[in-house]
Amino acid sequence: MKEHCSHQADCLKMIQLILDGEATEQQLARLKANLVSCQPCIQMYHLEKEVKELLTKRMEKKCCPDQLVERIKTKILTFS
Amino acid sequence: MSDTPTRDDQDRTGAPDHGMPDGPDQLLPDGDPVEQPSADTPARRYTDEQKYQVFNKEFMPHIDSMYNFAFRLTTDEDDANDLVQDTYLKAFRFISSFEQGTNAKAWLFRILKNSFINDYRKKSKEPAKVDYQDVETTYNSEDAESEHTVDLRAESVSDLIGDEVATALNSLPVDFRTVIILCDIEGFTYEEMAKILDIPIGTVRSRLHRARNLLKEKLRDYASSMGYKEESEE
């Protein structure tokens, strides 16, 4: 298991692409290999995944107030 | 192994029923869809009835996402209300430049983003306005490249709650906040983001990267202020 790595900056960018669903098959394959052999990659992967999940799952999603929906619909009707 | 990375498509944007158009350029009209419908996208001749139909079926389903985006941008409920209303009225006024079956959500987000920049940014309650150019330049520098990773562990952020994440996000300059919202919260692809923001995909990628590094720094401050000990390498 590799404890240190000199490509961390590039690997981090790659990890983000992968989590965003924007990576190529080769990048995906490279990360899979790194995840069994490179400690910094494993840590970065888990951190990035956790941060992304914080944003997607744990942040409150504000819903549009009903009055605003009604107001917009009313305004639209008097438009033309 | 459940942690094997996969292309995570489940949160991808777009109402399920919208067939995305084949041509990538069909995503949004060129130029500003609000102020000047482009010559490449001839105005649709919708009847009044069709206009209401498009509005209700294609635009209204995105109103919660739009409100959430507006709220995250303005960090103020009244401003979010006004911004969403302005955006929907503009969308209706310029509905002839929207092509049915194309990505309505991205089209609407682009209008909202432009309205925000033109009308709200100046009066929004941004604390001590950060010069975006400055920040981007700093992060482009060699120094920033060498300290690419933030000293933070997944375990230290796993207990953070939504409000803390929101506060950390709000503390980022608005351009950085915007890419994170679009990507991580709304699930837009890089290509969609490029069109919403009028920037090249490469800029989307690098801005997102910098935004996340900044966010992690904020989260680290949070995590350590909550008493987590920065663990060192095992």
GROMACS .gro file of C-alpha atoms in nm:
model
  314
    1MET     CA    1   0.000   0.000   0.000
    2LYS     CA    2   0.139   0.333  -0.109
    3GLU     CA    3   0.149   0.578   0.183
    4HIS     CA    4   0.257   0.884  -0.009
    5CYS     CA    5   0.193   0.997  -0.359
    6SER     CA    6   0.329   1.276  -0.573
    7HIS     CA    7   0.025   1.288  -0.802
    8GLN     CA    8  -0.225   1.382  -0.536
    9ALA     CA    9  -0.334   1.701  -0.709
   10ASP     CA   10  -0.414   1.518  -1.031
   11CYS     CA   11  -0.575   1.228  -0.851
   12LEU     CA   12  -0.798   1.465  -0.659
   13LYS     CA   13  -0.920   1.622  -0.982
   14MET     CA   14  -0.984   1.277  -1.124
   15ILE     CA   15  -1.176   1.170  -0.815
   16GLN     CA   16  -1.402   1.471  -0.847
   17LEU     CA   17  -1.472   1.395  -1.212
   18ILE     CA   18  -1.562   1.041  -1.119
   19LEU     CA   19  -1.798   1.142  -0.840
   20ASP     CA   20  -1.958   1.395  -1.074
   21GLY     CA   21  -2.019   1.125  -1.333
   22GLU     CA   22  -1.792   1.307  -1.579
   23ALA     CA   23  -1.493   1.073  -1.595
   24THR     CA   24  -1.380   0.851  -1.878
   25GLU     CA   25  -1.365   0.472  -1.852
   26GLN     CA   26  -0.986   0.491  -1.826
   27GLN     CA   27  -1.004   0.732  -1.535
   28LEU     CA   28  -1.254   0.508  -1.366
   29ALA     CA   29  -1.026   0.209  -1.411
   30ARG     CA   30  -0.728   0.403  -1.282
   31LEU     CA   31  -0.910   0.507  -0.968
   32LYS     CA   32  -1.029   0.151  -0.902
   33ALA     CA   33  -0.669   0.037  -0.915
   34ASN     CA   34  -0.558   0.321  -0.688
   35LEU     CA   35  -0.827   0.241  -0.435
   36VAL     CA   36  -0.659  -0.086  -0.352
   37SER     CA   37  -0.304   0.038  -0.367
   38CYS     CA   38  -0.279   0.403  -0.267
   39GLN     CA   39  -0.359   0.537   0.079
   40PRO     CA   40  -0.386   0.906  -0.018
   41CYS     CA   41  -0.630   0.818  -0.297
   42ILE     CA   42  -0.847   0.616  -0.062
   43GLN     CA   43  -0.862   0.903   0.185
   44MET     CA   44  -0.932   1.163  -0.079
   45TYR     CA   45  -1.202   0.950  -0.234
   46HIS     CA   46  -1.385   0.904   0.094
   47LEU     CA   47  -1.357   1.271   0.183
   48GLU     CA   48  -1.482   1.393  -0.154
   49LYS     CA   49  -1.769   1.146  -0.144
   50GLU     CA   50  -1.863   1.252   0.207
   51VAL     CA   51  -1.855   1.622   0.120
   52LYS     CA   52  -2.068   1.566  -0.188
   53GLU     CA   53  -2.317   1.369   0.016
   54LEU     CA   54  -2.331   1.642   0.276
   55LEU     CA   55  -2.440   1.879   0.002
   56THR     CA   56  -2.681   1.646  -0.176
   57LYS     CA   57  -2.843   1.481   0.121
   58ARG     CA   58  -2.799   1.681   0.434
   59MET     CA   59  -2.870   2.035   0.325
   60GLU     CA   60  -3.227   2.150   0.352
   61LYS     CA   61  -3.400   2.194   0.018
   62LYS     CA   62  -3.612   2.506   0.026
   63CYS     CA   63  -3.950   2.466  -0.138
   64CYS     CA   64  -4.126   2.744  -0.320
   65PRO     CA   65  -4.398   2.896  -0.096
   66ASP     CA   66  -4.751   2.818  -0.216
   67GLN     CA   67  -4.844   3.186  -0.229
   68LEU     CA   68  -4.565   3.252  -0.472
   69VAL     CA   69  -4.677   2.968  -0.698
   70GLU     CA   70  -5.028   3.112  -0.696
   71ARG     CA   71  -4.905   3.466  -0.752
   72ILE     CA   72  -4.702   3.361  -1.055
   73LYS     CA   73  -4.993   3.166  -1.203
   74THR     CA   74  -5.224   3.463  -1.155
   75LYS     CA   75  -4.981   3.708  -1.309
   76ILE     CA   76  -4.929   3.484  -1.608
   77LEU     CA   77  -5.302   3.470  -1.677
   78THR     CA   78  -5.326   3.847  -1.705
   79PHE     CA   79  -5.024   3.865  -1.930
   80SER     CA   80  -5.147   3.833  -2.284
   81MET     CA   81  -1.766  -0.369  -0.243
   82SER     CA   82  -2.020  -0.098  -0.199
   83ASP     CA   83  -1.772   0.184  -0.223
   84THR     CA   84  -1.665   0.105  -0.573
   85PRO     CA   85  -1.701   0.424  -0.767
   86THR     CA   86  -1.970   0.423  -1.026
   87ARG     CA   87  -2.107   0.680  -1.256
   88ASP     CA   88  -2.370   0.823  -1.032
   89ASP     CA   89  -2.649   0.910  -1.265
   90GLN     CA   90  -2.941   0.889  -1.030
   91ASP     CA   91  -2.932   1.253  -0.940
   92ARG     CA   92  -2.888   1.375  -1.292
   93THR     CA   93  -3.103   1.663  -1.379
   94GLY     CA   94  -3.411   1.695  -1.589
   95ALA     CA   95  -3.763   1.580  -1.537
   96PRO     CA   96  -3.777   1.214  -1.630
   97ASP     CA   97  -4.014   1.265  -1.917
   98HIS     CA   98  -3.811   1.519  -2.109
   99GLY     CA   99  -3.634   1.348  -2.389
  100MET     CA  100  -3.311   1.537  -2.412
  101PRO     CA  101  -3.266   1.660  -2.764
  102ASP     CA  102  -3.006   1.480  -2.972
  103GLY     CA  103  -2.812   1.785  -3.074
  104PRO     CA  104  -2.612   1.921  -2.783
  105ASP     CA  105  -2.652   2.270  -2.920
  106GLN     CA  106  -3.024   2.244  -2.881
  107LEU     CA  107  -2.987   2.259  -2.507
  108LEU     CA  108  -3.023   2.631  -2.488
  109PRO     CA  109  -3.055   2.898  -2.746
  110ASP     CA  110  -2.732   3.077  -2.816
  111GLY     CA  111  -2.689   3.417  -2.664
  112ASP     CA  112  -2.905   3.542  -2.386
  113PRO     CA  113  -3.237   3.364  -2.410
  114VAL     CA  114  -3.408   3.644  -2.228
  115GLU     CA  115  -3.288   3.959  -2.387
  116GLN     CA  116  -3.232   3.851  -2.740
  117PRO     CA  117  -3.354   3.522  -2.878
  118SER     CA  118  -3.093   3.411  -3.124
  119ALA     CA  119  -3.140   3.398  -3.495
  120ASP     CA  120  -3.048   3.028  -3.482
  121THR     CA  121  -3.353   2.949  -3.279
  122PRO     CA  122  -3.645   3.089  -3.468
  123ALA     CA  123  -3.928   3.194  -3.243
  124ARG     CA  124  -4.189   2.924  -3.197
  125ARG     CA  125  -4.536   3.030  -3.284
  126TYR     CA  126  -4.723   2.910  -2.982
  127THR     CA  127  -5.090   2.983  -2.949
  128ASP     CA  128  -5.190   3.131  -2.616
  129GLU     CA  129  -5.321   2.795  -2.512
  130GLN     CA  130  -4.991   2.628  -2.601
  131LYS     CA  131  -4.802   2.892  -2.406
  132TYR     CA  132  -4.989   2.809  -2.090
  133GLN     CA  133  -4.945   2.443  -2.158
  134VAL     CA  134  -4.567   2.473  -2.198
  135PHE     CA  135  -4.548   2.698  -1.896
  136ASN     CA  136  -4.741   2.460  -1.673
  137LYS     CA  137  -4.595   2.135  -1.800
  138GLU     CA  138  -4.233   2.233  -1.863
  139PHE     CA  139  -4.160   2.527  -1.637
  140MET     CA  140  -4.370   2.491  -1.323
  141PRO     CA  141  -4.237   2.146  -1.225
  142HIS     CA  142  -3.896   2.309  -1.162
  143ILE     CA  143  -4.021   2.578  -0.930
  144ASP     CA  144  -3.894   2.419  -0.609
  145SER     CA  145  -3.547   2.373  -0.753
  146MET     CA  146  -3.557   2.728  -0.883
  147TYR     CA  147  -3.661   2.859  -0.544
  148ASN     CA  148  -3.388   2.663  -0.371
  149PHE     CA  149  -3.132   2.798  -0.619
  150ALA     CA  150  -3.258   3.153  -0.569
  151PHE     CA  151  -3.246   3.113  -0.194
  152ARG     CA  152  -2.893   2.974  -0.199
  153LEU     CA  153  -2.780   3.261  -0.420
  154THR     CA  154  -2.947   3.546  -0.234
  155THR     CA  155  -2.953   3.385   0.114
  156ASP     CA  156  -3.272   3.579   0.173
  157GLU     CA  157  -3.630   3.458   0.143
  158ASP     CA  158  -3.779   3.785   0.019
  159ASP     CA  159  -3.512   3.823  -0.246
  160ALA     CA  160  -3.559   3.459  -0.345
  161ASN     CA  161  -3.934   3.520  -0.385
  162ASP     CA  162  -3.875   3.822  -0.607
  163LEU     CA  163  -3.606   3.653  -0.809
  164VAL     CA  164  -3.816   3.345  -0.879
  165GLN     CA  165  -4.117   3.555  -0.973
  166ASP     CA  166  -3.912   3.775  -1.206
  167THR     CA  167  -3.758   3.470  -1.365
  168TYR     CA  168  -4.090   3.298  -1.432
  169LEU     CA  169  -4.244   3.613  -1.574
  170LYS     CA  170  -3.945   3.657  -1.803
  171ALA     CA  171  -3.966   3.292  -1.903
  172PHE     CA  172  -4.328   3.341  -1.998
  173ARG     CA  173  -4.261   3.664  -2.184
  174PHE     CA  174  -3.986   3.497  -2.387
  175ILE     CA  175  -4.150   3.159  -2.414
  176SER     CA  176  -4.128   3.173  -2.792
  177SER     CA  177  -3.751   3.129  -2.768
  178PHE     CA  178  -3.794   2.808  -2.572
  179GLU     CA  179  -3.809   2.495  -2.782
  180GLN     CA  180  -4.037   2.228  -2.643
  181GLY     CA  181  -3.867   1.907  -2.547
  182THR     CA  182  -3.534   2.076  -2.478
  183ASN     CA  183  -3.392   2.112  -2.131
  184ALA     CA  184  -3.635   2.348  -1.961
  185LYS     CA  185  -3.463   2.328  -1.626
  186ALA     CA  186  -3.129   2.446  -1.764
  187TRP     CA  187  -3.305   2.716  -1.965
  188LEU     CA  188  -3.481   2.846  -1.655
  189PHE     CA  189  -3.171   2.828  -1.440
  190ARG     CA  190  -2.985   3.034  -1.695
  191ILE     CA  191  -3.248   3.306  -1.688
  192LEU     CA  192  -3.248   3.305  -1.309
  193LYS     CA  193  -2.869   3.328  -1.296
  194ASN     CA  194  -2.869   3.620  -1.540
  195SER     CA  195  -3.141   3.800  -1.347
  196PHE     CA  196  -2.949   3.749  -1.028
  197ILE     CA  197  -2.633   3.897  -1.174
  198ASN     CA  198  -2.812   4.192  -1.330
  199ASP     CA  199  -3.059   4.283  -1.060
  200TYR     CA  200  -2.977   4.124  -0.729
  201ARG     CA  201  -2.610   4.082  -0.694
  202LYS     CA  202  -2.552   4.449  -0.619
  203LYS     CA  203  -2.810   4.468  -0.347
  204SER     CA  204  -2.760   4.123  -0.203
  205LYS     CA  205  -2.629   4.105   0.146
  206GLU     CA  206  -2.291   3.967   0.055
  207PRO     CA  207  -2.059   4.037   0.344
  208ALA     CA  208  -1.756   4.242   0.238
  209LYS     CA  209  -1.768   4.173  -0.130
  210VAL     CA  210  -1.493   3.942  -0.240
  211ASP     CA  211  -1.337   4.020  -0.572
  212TYR     CA  212  -1.388   3.699  -0.759
  213GLN     CA  213  -1.102   3.773  -0.994
  214ASP     CA  214  -0.870   3.805  -0.697
  215VAL     CA  215  -0.976   3.477  -0.553
  216GLU     CA  216  -0.946   3.295  -0.880
  217THR     CA  217  -0.602   3.443  -0.941
  218THR     CA  218  -0.486   3.343  -0.597
  219TYR     CA  219  -0.604   2.994  -0.650
  220ASN     CA  220  -0.439   2.978  -0.986
  221SER     CA  221  -0.103   3.058  -0.840
  222GLU     CA  222   0.172   2.804  -0.798
  223ASP     CA  223   0.141   2.814  -0.422
  224ALA     CA  224  -0.218   2.707  -0.436
  225GLU     CA  225  -0.130   2.421  -0.666
  226SER     CA  226   0.124   2.282  -0.425
  227GLU     CA  227  -0.112   2.280  -0.130
  228HIS     CA  228  -0.378   2.104  -0.328
  229THR     CA  229  -0.524   1.890  -0.056
  230VAL     CA  230  -0.698   2.018   0.248
  231ASP     CA  231  -0.602   1.844   0.566
  232LEU     CA  232  -0.940   1.702   0.646
  233ARG     CA  233  -1.067   1.351   0.699
  234ALA     CA  234  -1.398   1.207   0.592
  235GLU     CA  235  -1.471   1.107   0.951
  236SER     CA  236  -1.446   1.466   1.066
  237VAL     CA  237  -1.715   1.590   0.830
  238SER     CA  238  -1.951   1.297   0.864
  239ASP     CA  239  -2.114   1.443   1.173
  240LEU     CA  240  -2.170   1.791   1.037
  241ILE     CA  241  -2.532   1.890   1.002
  242GLY     CA  242  -2.706   2.063   0.714
  243ASP     CA  243  -2.703   2.408   0.872
  244GLU     CA  244  -2.330   2.398   0.918
  245VAL     CA  245  -2.278   2.293   0.560
  246ALA     CA  246  -2.511   2.572   0.447
  247THR     CA  247  -2.317   2.827   0.649
  248ALA     CA  248  -1.988   2.706   0.505
  249LEU     CA  249  -2.133   2.720   0.155
  250ASN     CA  250  -2.274   3.068   0.208
  251SER     CA  251  -1.934   3.195   0.311
  252LEU     CA  252  -1.791   3.119  -0.034
  253PRO     CA  253  -1.779   3.390  -0.301
  254VAL     CA  254  -2.095   3.364  -0.506
  255ASP     CA  255  -1.933   3.230  -0.823
  256PHE     CA  256  -1.784   2.940  -0.633
  257ARG     CA  257  -2.107   2.883  -0.444
  258THR     CA  258  -2.297   2.876  -0.771
  259VAL     CA  259  -2.099   2.592  -0.928
  260ILE     CA  260  -2.135   2.380  -0.617
  261ILE     CA  261  -2.510   2.437  -0.605
  262LEU     CA  262  -2.553   2.356  -0.973
  263CYS     CA  263  -2.338   2.046  -0.962
  264ASP     CA  264  -2.387   1.890  -0.621
  265ILE     CA  265  -2.732   2.009  -0.525
  266GLU     CA  266  -2.906   2.027  -0.861
  267GLY     CA  267  -2.708   1.757  -1.037
  268PHE     CA  268  -2.642   1.942  -1.361
  269THR     CA  269  -2.376   1.801  -1.590
  270TYR     CA  270  -2.065   2.006  -1.667
  271GLU     CA  271  -2.198   2.073  -2.014
  272GLU     CA  272  -2.527   2.205  -1.879
  273MET     CA  273  -2.340   2.418  -1.628
  274ALA     CA  274  -2.122   2.563  -1.902
  275LYS     CA  275  -2.433   2.676  -2.085
  276ILE     CA  276  -2.610   2.807  -1.778
  277LEU     CA  277  -2.304   3.007  -1.675
  278ASP     CA  278  -2.175   3.102  -2.020
  279ILE     CA  279  -1.828   2.969  -1.949
  280PRO     CA  280  -1.622   2.693  -2.113
  281ILE     CA  281  -1.637   2.342  -1.966
  282GLY     CA  282  -1.272   2.366  -1.864
  283THR     CA  283  -1.358   2.667  -1.650
  284VAL     CA  284  -1.650   2.481  -1.497
  285ARG     CA  285  -1.413   2.202  -1.401
  286SER     CA  286  -1.144   2.422  -1.252
  287ARG     CA  287  -1.387   2.654  -1.077
  288LEU     CA  288  -1.562   2.357  -0.922
  289HIS     CA  289  -1.230   2.217  -0.809
  290ARG     CA  290  -1.133   2.544  -0.641
  291ALA     CA  291  -1.478   2.587  -0.495
  292ARG     CA  292  -1.455   2.248  -0.330
  293ASN     CA  293  -1.112   2.317  -0.190
  294LEU     CA  294  -1.243   2.637  -0.037
  295LEU     CA  295  -1.547   2.461   0.098
  296LYS     CA  296  -1.333   2.191   0.256
  297GLU     CA  297  -1.125   2.459   0.427
  298LYS     CA  298  -1.442   2.604   0.575
  299LEU     CA  299  -1.564   2.260   0.677
  300ARG     CA  300  -1.231   2.186   0.837
  301ASP     CA  301  -1.261   2.501   1.044
  302TYR     CA  302  -1.604   2.388   1.152
  303ALA     CA  303  -1.500   2.038   1.228
  304SER     CA  304  -1.205   2.147   1.436
  305SER     CA  305  -1.405   2.410   1.619
  306MET     CA  306  -1.641   2.132   1.719
  307GLY     CA  307  -1.356   1.964   1.893
  308TYR     CA  308  -1.259   1.703   1.643
  309LYS     CA  309  -0.898   1.624   1.668
  310GLU     CA  310  -0.714   1.636   1.340
  311GLU     CA  311  -0.598   1.282   1.315
  312SER     CA  312  -0.259   1.225   1.174
  313GLU     CA  313  -0.161   0.943   0.941
  314GLU     CA  314  -0.202   0.604   1.096
   0.00000   0.00000   0.00000
